[in-house]
mmCIF file of C-alpha atoms and ligand atoms in Angstrom:
data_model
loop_
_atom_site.group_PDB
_atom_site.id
_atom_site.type_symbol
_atom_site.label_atom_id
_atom_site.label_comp_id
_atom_site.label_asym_id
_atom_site.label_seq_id
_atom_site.Cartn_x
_atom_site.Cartn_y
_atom_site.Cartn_z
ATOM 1 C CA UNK U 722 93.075 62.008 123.917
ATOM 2 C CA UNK U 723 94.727 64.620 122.102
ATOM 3 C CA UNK U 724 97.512 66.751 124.223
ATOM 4 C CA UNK U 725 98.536 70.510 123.663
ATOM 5 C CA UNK U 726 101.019 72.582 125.117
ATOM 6 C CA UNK U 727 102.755 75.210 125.552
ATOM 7 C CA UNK U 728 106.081 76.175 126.252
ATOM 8 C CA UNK U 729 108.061 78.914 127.475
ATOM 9 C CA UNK U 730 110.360 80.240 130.253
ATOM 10 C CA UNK U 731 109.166 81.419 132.836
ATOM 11 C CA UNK U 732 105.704 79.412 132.459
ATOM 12 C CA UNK U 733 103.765 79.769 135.388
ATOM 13 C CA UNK U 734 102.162 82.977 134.550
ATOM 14 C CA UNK U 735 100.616 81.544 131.182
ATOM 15 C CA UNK U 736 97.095 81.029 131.620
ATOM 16 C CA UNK U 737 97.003 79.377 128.055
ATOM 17 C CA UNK U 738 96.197 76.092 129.568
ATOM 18 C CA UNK U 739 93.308 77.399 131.700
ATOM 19 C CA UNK U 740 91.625 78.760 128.709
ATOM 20 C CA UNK U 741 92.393 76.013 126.668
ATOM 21 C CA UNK U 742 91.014 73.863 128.442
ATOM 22 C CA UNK U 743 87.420 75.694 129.207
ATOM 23 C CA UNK U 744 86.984 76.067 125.336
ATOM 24 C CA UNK U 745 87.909 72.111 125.222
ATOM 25 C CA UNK U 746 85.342 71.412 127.572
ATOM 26 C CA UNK U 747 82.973 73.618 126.919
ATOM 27 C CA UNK U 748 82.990 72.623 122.812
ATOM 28 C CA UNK U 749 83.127 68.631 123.842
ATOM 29 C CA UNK U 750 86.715 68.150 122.565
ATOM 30 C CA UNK U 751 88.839 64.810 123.655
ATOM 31 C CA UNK U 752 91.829 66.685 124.659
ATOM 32 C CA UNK U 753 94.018 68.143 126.998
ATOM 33 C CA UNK U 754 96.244 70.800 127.177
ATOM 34 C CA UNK U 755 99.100 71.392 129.181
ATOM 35 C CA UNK U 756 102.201 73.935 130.225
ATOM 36 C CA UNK U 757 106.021 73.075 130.297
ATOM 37 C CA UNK U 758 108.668 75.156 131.195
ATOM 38 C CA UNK U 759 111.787 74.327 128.958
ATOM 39 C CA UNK U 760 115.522 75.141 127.971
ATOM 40 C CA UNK U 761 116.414 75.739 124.471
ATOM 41 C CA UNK U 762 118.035 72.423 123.995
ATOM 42 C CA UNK U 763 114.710 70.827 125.253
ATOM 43 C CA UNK U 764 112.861 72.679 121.659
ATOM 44 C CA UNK U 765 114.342 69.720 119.439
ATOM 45 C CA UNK U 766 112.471 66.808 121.296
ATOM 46 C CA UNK U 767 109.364 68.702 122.198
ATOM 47 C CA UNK U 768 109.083 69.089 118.063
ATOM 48 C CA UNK U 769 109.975 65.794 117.701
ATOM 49 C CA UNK U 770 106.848 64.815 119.809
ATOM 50 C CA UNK U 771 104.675 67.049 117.141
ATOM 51 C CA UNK U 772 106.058 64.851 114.315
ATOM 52 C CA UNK U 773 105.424 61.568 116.090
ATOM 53 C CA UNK U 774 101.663 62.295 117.017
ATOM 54 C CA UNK U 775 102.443 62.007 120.814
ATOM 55 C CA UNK U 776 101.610 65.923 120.745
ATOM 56 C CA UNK U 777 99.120 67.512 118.303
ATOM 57 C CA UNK U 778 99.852 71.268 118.984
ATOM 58 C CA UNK U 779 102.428 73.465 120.527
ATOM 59 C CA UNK U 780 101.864 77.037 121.800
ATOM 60 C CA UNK U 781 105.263 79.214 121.708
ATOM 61 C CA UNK U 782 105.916 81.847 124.524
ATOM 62 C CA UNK U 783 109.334 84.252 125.866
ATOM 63 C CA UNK U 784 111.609 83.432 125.277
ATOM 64 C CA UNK U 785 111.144 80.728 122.291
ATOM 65 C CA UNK U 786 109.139 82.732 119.271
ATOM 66 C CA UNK U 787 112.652 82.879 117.433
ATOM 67 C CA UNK U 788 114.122 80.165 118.618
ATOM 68 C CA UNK U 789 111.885 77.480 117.652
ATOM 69 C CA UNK U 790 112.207 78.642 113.831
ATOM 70 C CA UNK U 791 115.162 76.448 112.484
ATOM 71 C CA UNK U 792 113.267 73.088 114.107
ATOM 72 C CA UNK U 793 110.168 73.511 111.430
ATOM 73 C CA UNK U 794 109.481 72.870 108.064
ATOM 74 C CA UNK U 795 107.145 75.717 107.013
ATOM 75 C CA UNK U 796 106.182 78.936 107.918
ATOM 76 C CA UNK U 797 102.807 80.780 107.158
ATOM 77 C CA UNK U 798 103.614 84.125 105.524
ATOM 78 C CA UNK U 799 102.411 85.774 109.294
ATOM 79 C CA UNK U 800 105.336 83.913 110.937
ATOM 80 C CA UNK U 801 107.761 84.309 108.096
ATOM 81 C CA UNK U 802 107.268 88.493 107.725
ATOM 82 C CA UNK U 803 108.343 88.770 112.085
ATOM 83 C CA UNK U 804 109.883 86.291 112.708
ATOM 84 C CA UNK U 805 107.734 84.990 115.462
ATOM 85 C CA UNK U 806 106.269 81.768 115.843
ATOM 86 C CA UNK U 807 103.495 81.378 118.731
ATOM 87 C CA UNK U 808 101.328 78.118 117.143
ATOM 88 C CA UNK U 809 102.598 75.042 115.559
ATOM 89 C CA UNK U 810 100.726 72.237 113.873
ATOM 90 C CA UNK U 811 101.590 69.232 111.923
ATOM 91 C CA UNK U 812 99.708 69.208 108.253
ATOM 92 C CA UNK U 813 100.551 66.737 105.513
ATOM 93 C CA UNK U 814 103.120 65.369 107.766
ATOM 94 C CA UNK U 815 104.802 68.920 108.159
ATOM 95 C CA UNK U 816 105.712 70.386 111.159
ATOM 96 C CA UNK U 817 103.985 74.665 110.179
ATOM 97 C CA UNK U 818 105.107 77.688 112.356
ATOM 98 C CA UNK U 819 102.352 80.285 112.889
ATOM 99 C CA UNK U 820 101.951 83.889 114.424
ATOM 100 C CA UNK U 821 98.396 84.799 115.777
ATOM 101 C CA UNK U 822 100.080 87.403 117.765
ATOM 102 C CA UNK U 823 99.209 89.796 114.843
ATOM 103 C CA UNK U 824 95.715 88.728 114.378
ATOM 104 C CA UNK U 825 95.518 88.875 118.455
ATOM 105 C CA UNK U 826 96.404 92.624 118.396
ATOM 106 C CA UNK U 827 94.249 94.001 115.917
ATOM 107 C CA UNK U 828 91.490 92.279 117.318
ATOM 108 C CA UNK U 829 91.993 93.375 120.540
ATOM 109 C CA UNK U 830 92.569 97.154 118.846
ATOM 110 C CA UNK U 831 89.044 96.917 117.172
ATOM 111 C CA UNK U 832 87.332 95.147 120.581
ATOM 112 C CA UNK U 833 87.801 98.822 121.858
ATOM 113 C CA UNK U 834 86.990 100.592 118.854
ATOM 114 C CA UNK U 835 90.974 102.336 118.393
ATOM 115 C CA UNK U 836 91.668 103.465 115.281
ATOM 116 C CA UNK U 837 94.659 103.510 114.774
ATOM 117 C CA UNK U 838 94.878 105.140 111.128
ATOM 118 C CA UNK U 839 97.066 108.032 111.223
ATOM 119 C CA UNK U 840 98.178 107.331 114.342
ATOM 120 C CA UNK U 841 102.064 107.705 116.211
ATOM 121 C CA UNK U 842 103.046 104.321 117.937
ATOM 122 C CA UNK U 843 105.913 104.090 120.712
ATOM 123 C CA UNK U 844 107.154 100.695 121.294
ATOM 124 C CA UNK U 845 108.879 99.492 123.970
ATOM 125 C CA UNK U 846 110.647 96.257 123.479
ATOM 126 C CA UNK U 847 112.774 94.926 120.716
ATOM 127 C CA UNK U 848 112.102 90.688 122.149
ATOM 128 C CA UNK U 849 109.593 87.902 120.745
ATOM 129 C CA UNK U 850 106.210 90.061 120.385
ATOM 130 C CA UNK U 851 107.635 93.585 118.986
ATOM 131 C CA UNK U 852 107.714 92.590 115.539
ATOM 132 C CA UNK U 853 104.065 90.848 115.495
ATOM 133 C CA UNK U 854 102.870 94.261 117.352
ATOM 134 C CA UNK U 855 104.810 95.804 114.330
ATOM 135 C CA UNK U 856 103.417 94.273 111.960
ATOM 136 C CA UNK U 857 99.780 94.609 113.297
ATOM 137 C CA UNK U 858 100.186 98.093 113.258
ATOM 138 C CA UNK U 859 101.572 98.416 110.363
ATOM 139 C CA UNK U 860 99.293 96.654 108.483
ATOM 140 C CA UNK U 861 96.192 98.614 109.823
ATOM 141 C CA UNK U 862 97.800 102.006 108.744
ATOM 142 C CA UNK U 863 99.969 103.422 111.560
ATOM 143 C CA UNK U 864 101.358 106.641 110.084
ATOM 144 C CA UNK U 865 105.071 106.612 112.646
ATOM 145 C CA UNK U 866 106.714 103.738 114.782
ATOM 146 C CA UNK U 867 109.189 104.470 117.102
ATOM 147 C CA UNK U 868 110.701 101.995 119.252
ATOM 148 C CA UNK U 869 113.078 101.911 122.173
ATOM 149 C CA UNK U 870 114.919 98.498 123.690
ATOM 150 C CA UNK U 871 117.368 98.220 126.669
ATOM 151 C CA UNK U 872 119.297 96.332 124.260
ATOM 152 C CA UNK U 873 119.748 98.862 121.120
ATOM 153 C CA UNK U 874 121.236 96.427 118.491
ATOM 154 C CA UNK U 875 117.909 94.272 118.794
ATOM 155 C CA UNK U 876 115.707 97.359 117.689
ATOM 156 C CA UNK U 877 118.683 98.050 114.965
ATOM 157 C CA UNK U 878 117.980 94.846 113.957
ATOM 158 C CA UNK U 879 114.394 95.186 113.646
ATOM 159 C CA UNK U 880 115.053 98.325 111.869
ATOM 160 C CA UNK U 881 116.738 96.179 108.568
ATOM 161 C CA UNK U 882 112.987 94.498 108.560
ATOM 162 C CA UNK U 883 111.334 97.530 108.597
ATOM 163 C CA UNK U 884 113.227 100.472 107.261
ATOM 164 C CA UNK U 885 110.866 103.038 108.600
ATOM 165 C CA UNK U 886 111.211 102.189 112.297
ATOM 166 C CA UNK U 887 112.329 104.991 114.518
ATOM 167 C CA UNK U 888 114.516 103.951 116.842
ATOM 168 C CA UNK U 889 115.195 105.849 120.213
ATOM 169 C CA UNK U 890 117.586 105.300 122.911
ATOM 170 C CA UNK U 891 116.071 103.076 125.435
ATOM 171 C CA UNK U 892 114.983 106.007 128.597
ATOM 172 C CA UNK U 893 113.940 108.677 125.949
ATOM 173 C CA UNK U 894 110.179 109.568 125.194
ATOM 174 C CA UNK U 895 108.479 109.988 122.032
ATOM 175 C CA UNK U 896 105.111 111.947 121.333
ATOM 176 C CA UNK U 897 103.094 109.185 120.513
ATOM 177 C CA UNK U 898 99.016 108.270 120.552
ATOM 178 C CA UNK U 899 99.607 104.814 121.484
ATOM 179 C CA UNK U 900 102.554 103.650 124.181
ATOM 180 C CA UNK U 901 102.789 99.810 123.940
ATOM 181 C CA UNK U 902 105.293 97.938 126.736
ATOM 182 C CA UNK U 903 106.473 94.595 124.519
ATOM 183 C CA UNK U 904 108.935 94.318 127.001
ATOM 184 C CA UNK U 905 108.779 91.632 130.133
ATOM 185 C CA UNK U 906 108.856 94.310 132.260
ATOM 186 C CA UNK U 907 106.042 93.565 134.560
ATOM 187 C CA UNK U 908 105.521 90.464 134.775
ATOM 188 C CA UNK U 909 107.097 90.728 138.114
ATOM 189 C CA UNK U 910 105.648 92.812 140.914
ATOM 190 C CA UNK U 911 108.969 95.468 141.244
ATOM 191 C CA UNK U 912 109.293 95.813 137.590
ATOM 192 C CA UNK U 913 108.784 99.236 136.539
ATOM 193 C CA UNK U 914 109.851 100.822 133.113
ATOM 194 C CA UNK U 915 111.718 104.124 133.240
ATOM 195 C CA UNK U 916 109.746 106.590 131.136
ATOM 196 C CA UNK U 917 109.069 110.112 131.448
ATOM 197 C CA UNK U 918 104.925 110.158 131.745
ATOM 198 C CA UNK U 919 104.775 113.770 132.037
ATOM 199 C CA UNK U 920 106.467 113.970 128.571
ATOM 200 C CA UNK U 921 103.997 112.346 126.943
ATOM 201 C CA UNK U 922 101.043 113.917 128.168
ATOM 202 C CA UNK U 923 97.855 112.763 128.745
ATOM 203 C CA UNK U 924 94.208 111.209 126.581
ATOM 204 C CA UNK U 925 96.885 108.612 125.219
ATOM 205 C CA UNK U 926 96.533 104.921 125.006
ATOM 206 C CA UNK U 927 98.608 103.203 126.731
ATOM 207 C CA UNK U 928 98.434 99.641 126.028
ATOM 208 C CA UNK U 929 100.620 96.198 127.885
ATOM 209 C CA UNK U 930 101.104 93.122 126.285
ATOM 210 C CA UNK U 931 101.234 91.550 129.847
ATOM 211 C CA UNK U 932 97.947 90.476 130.942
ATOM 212 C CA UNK U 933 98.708 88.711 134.123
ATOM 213 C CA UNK U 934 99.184 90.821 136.460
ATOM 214 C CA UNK U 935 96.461 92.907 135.006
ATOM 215 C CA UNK U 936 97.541 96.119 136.246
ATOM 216 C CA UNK U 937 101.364 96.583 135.749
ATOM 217 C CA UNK U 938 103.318 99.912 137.000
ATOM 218 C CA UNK U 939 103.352 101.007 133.818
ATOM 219 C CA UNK U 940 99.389 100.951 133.501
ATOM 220 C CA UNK U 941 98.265 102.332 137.098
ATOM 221 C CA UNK U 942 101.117 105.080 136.168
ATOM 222 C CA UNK U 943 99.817 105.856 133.376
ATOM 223 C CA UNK U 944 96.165 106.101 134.586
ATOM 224 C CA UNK U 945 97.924 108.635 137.199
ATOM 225 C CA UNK U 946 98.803 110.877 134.036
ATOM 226 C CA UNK U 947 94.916 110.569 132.584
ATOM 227 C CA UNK U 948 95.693 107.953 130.020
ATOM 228 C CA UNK U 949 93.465 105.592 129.378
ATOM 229 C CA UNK U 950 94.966 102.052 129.798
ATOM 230 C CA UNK U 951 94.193 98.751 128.381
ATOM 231 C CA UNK U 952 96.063 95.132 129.351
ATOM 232 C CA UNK U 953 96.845 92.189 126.700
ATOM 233 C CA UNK U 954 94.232 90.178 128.293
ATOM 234 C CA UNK U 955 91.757 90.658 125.113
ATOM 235 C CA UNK U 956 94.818 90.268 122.951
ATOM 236 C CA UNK U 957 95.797 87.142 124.450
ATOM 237 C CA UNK U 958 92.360 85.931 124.625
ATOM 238 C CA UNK U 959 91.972 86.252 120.681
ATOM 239 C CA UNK U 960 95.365 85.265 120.122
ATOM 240 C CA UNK U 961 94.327 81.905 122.116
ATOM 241 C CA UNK U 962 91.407 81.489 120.174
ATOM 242 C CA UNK U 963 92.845 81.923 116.828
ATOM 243 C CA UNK U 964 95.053 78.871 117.906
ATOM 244 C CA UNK U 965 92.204 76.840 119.150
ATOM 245 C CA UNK U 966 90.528 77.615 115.351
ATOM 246 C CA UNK U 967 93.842 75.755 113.962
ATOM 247 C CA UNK U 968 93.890 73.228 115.716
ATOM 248 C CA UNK U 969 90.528 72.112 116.209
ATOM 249 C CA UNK U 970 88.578 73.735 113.587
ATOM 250 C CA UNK U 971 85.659 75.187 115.914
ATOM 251 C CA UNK U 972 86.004 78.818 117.054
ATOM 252 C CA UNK U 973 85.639 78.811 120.437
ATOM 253 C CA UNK U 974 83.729 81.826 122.039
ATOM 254 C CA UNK U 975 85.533 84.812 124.401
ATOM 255 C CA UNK U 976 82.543 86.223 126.117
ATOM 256 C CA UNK U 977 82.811 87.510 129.659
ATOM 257 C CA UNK U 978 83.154 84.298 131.158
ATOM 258 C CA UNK U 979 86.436 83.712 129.139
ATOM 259 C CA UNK U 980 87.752 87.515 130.128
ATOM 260 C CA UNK U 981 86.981 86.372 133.756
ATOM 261 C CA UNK U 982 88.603 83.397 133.807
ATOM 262 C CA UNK U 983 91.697 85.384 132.839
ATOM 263 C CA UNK U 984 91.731 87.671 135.711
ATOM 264 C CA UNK U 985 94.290 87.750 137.927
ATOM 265 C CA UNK U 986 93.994 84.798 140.728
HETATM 266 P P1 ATR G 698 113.942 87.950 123.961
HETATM 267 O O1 ATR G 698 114.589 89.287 124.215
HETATM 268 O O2 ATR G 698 114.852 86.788 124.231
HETATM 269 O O3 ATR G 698 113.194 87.870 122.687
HETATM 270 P P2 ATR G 698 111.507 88.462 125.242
HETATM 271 O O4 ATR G 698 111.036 88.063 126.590
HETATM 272 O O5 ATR G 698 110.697 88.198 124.062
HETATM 273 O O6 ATR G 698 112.895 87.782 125.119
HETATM 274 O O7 ATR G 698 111.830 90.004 125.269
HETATM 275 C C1 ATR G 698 112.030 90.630 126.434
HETATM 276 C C2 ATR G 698 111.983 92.115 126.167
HETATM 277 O O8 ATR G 698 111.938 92.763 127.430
HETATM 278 C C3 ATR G 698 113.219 92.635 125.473
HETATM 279 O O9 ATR G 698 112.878 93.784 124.734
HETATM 280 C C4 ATR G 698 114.101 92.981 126.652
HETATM 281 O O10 ATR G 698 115.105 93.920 126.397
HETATM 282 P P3 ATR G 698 116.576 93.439 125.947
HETATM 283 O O11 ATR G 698 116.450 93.146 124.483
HETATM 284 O O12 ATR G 698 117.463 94.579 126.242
HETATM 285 O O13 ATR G 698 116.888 92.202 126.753
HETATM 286 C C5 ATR G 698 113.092 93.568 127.584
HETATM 287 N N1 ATR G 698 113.560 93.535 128.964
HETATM 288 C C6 ATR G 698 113.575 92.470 129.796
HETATM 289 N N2 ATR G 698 114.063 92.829 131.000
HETATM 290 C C7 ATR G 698 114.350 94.139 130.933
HETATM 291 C C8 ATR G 698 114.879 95.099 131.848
HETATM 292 N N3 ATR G 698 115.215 94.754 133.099
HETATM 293 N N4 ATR G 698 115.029 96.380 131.419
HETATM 294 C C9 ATR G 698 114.696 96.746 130.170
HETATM 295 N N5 ATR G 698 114.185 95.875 129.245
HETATM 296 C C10 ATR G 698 114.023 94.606 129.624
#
């Protein structure tokens, strides 16, 4: 039986493996797939497993999408152009980095017909996902990007990738169609993100990587202001299943079965 994983830390919000593991079943696959919270000192021998056969794929959540970079041998161009690593797989005996965070995004953009041509982006969030979101956008013809991190050299850093990045000091608004929190910020019930809603006015999109919870602060807030609001749940589901096309060479199906099986429990 073939074993997946993935790894992160914190880990117990991921419900990678309970998706994984539907599509598995429900497209006859001997496998399993499993979650494992790690350190960064663990990455080394969880690779190593990839390179023996004892594991055959590795999904790559927070904090990891960086760090797991020097412990490959190859990048696709996706994973090379941000950075970010979320799906590794062993091919001719080398260990390949990939991003389907990109791919994840746009498809989740198009699932509710956003165009985003044109369009002003605010980011919020400088960590493992903002350059994949980035590059999404970027790539489907976002006219302006600003971003804002608590942290301001990490956004100054993303700025040397991409020269035309707007950054803003992190607790200042910018008029923007579509708000996007790449931050943690969230994934715990207290979290709430500092941000001026009344600046930014309302008939915006205001979309959250996070999908579990499904409602953060920053999404019922918004919905206060007449925004409408959209979680990372379709993003992650297509992300997921991009993966699951890698590995096993079947794409698996996200119908509203899947969607449900992501809700909040
Ligand atoms: P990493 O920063 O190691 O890549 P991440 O989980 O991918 O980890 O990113 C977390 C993001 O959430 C970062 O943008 C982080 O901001 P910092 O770069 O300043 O750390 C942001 N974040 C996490 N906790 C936060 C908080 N309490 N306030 C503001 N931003 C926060």
């Amino acid at each position: 039986m073939k074993k997946y994983l993935v790894i992160g830390n914190p880990i117990e919000h991921s419900l990678s493996p309970k998706l994984h593991n539907y599509w598995i079943k429900e497209n006859n696959i001997d496998a399993i797939y499993d979650k494992k919270s790690i350190k960064e000192e663990d990455i080394k021998e969880i690779i190593s497993k990839l390179k023996n056969d004892n594991i055959s794929g590795i999904n790559v959540t927070v904090p990891f999408k960086k760090k797991v970079i020097p412990f490959l041998n190859e990048l696709t161009t996706l994973a090379q152009e941000t950075d970010s690593v979320n799906t590794i797989y062993k091919k001719e005996n080398k260990i390949i980095g990939d991003n389907t965070d990109i791919g994840g995004f746009e498809h989740a953009l198009k699932h509710i017909n956003y165009n985003v041509r044109g369009k002003k982006a605010f980011i919020l969030g400088a960590g493992g996902v903002a350059p994949s979101i980035i590059y999404a956008l970027k790539k489907i013809g976002i006219s302006k990007i600003t971003l804002s991190n608590r942290t301001k050299e990490k956004a100054e850093f993303l700025k040397n990738k991409y020269p035309d990045l707007n950054v803003i000091n992190w607790g200042e608004t910018s008029n923007s169609d579509i708000i996007i929190n790449a931050t943690s910020l969230g994934l715990k019930e207290n979290d709430e993100i500092k941000l001026d809603y009344s600046k930014i006015g309302k008939n915006k999109l205001f979309y959250d990587i996070i999908y579990n919870p499904g409602k953060t602060k920053f999404l019922i807030k918004a919905k206060k202001f007449n925004n409408k609001i959209e979680n990372g749940k379709y993003m992650f589901a297509c992300q997921a299943q991009l993966a699951f096309q890698i590995w096993h060479n079947v794409k698996p199906i996200i119908n509203e079965k899947v969607l449900e099986l992501l809700e909040n429990d």
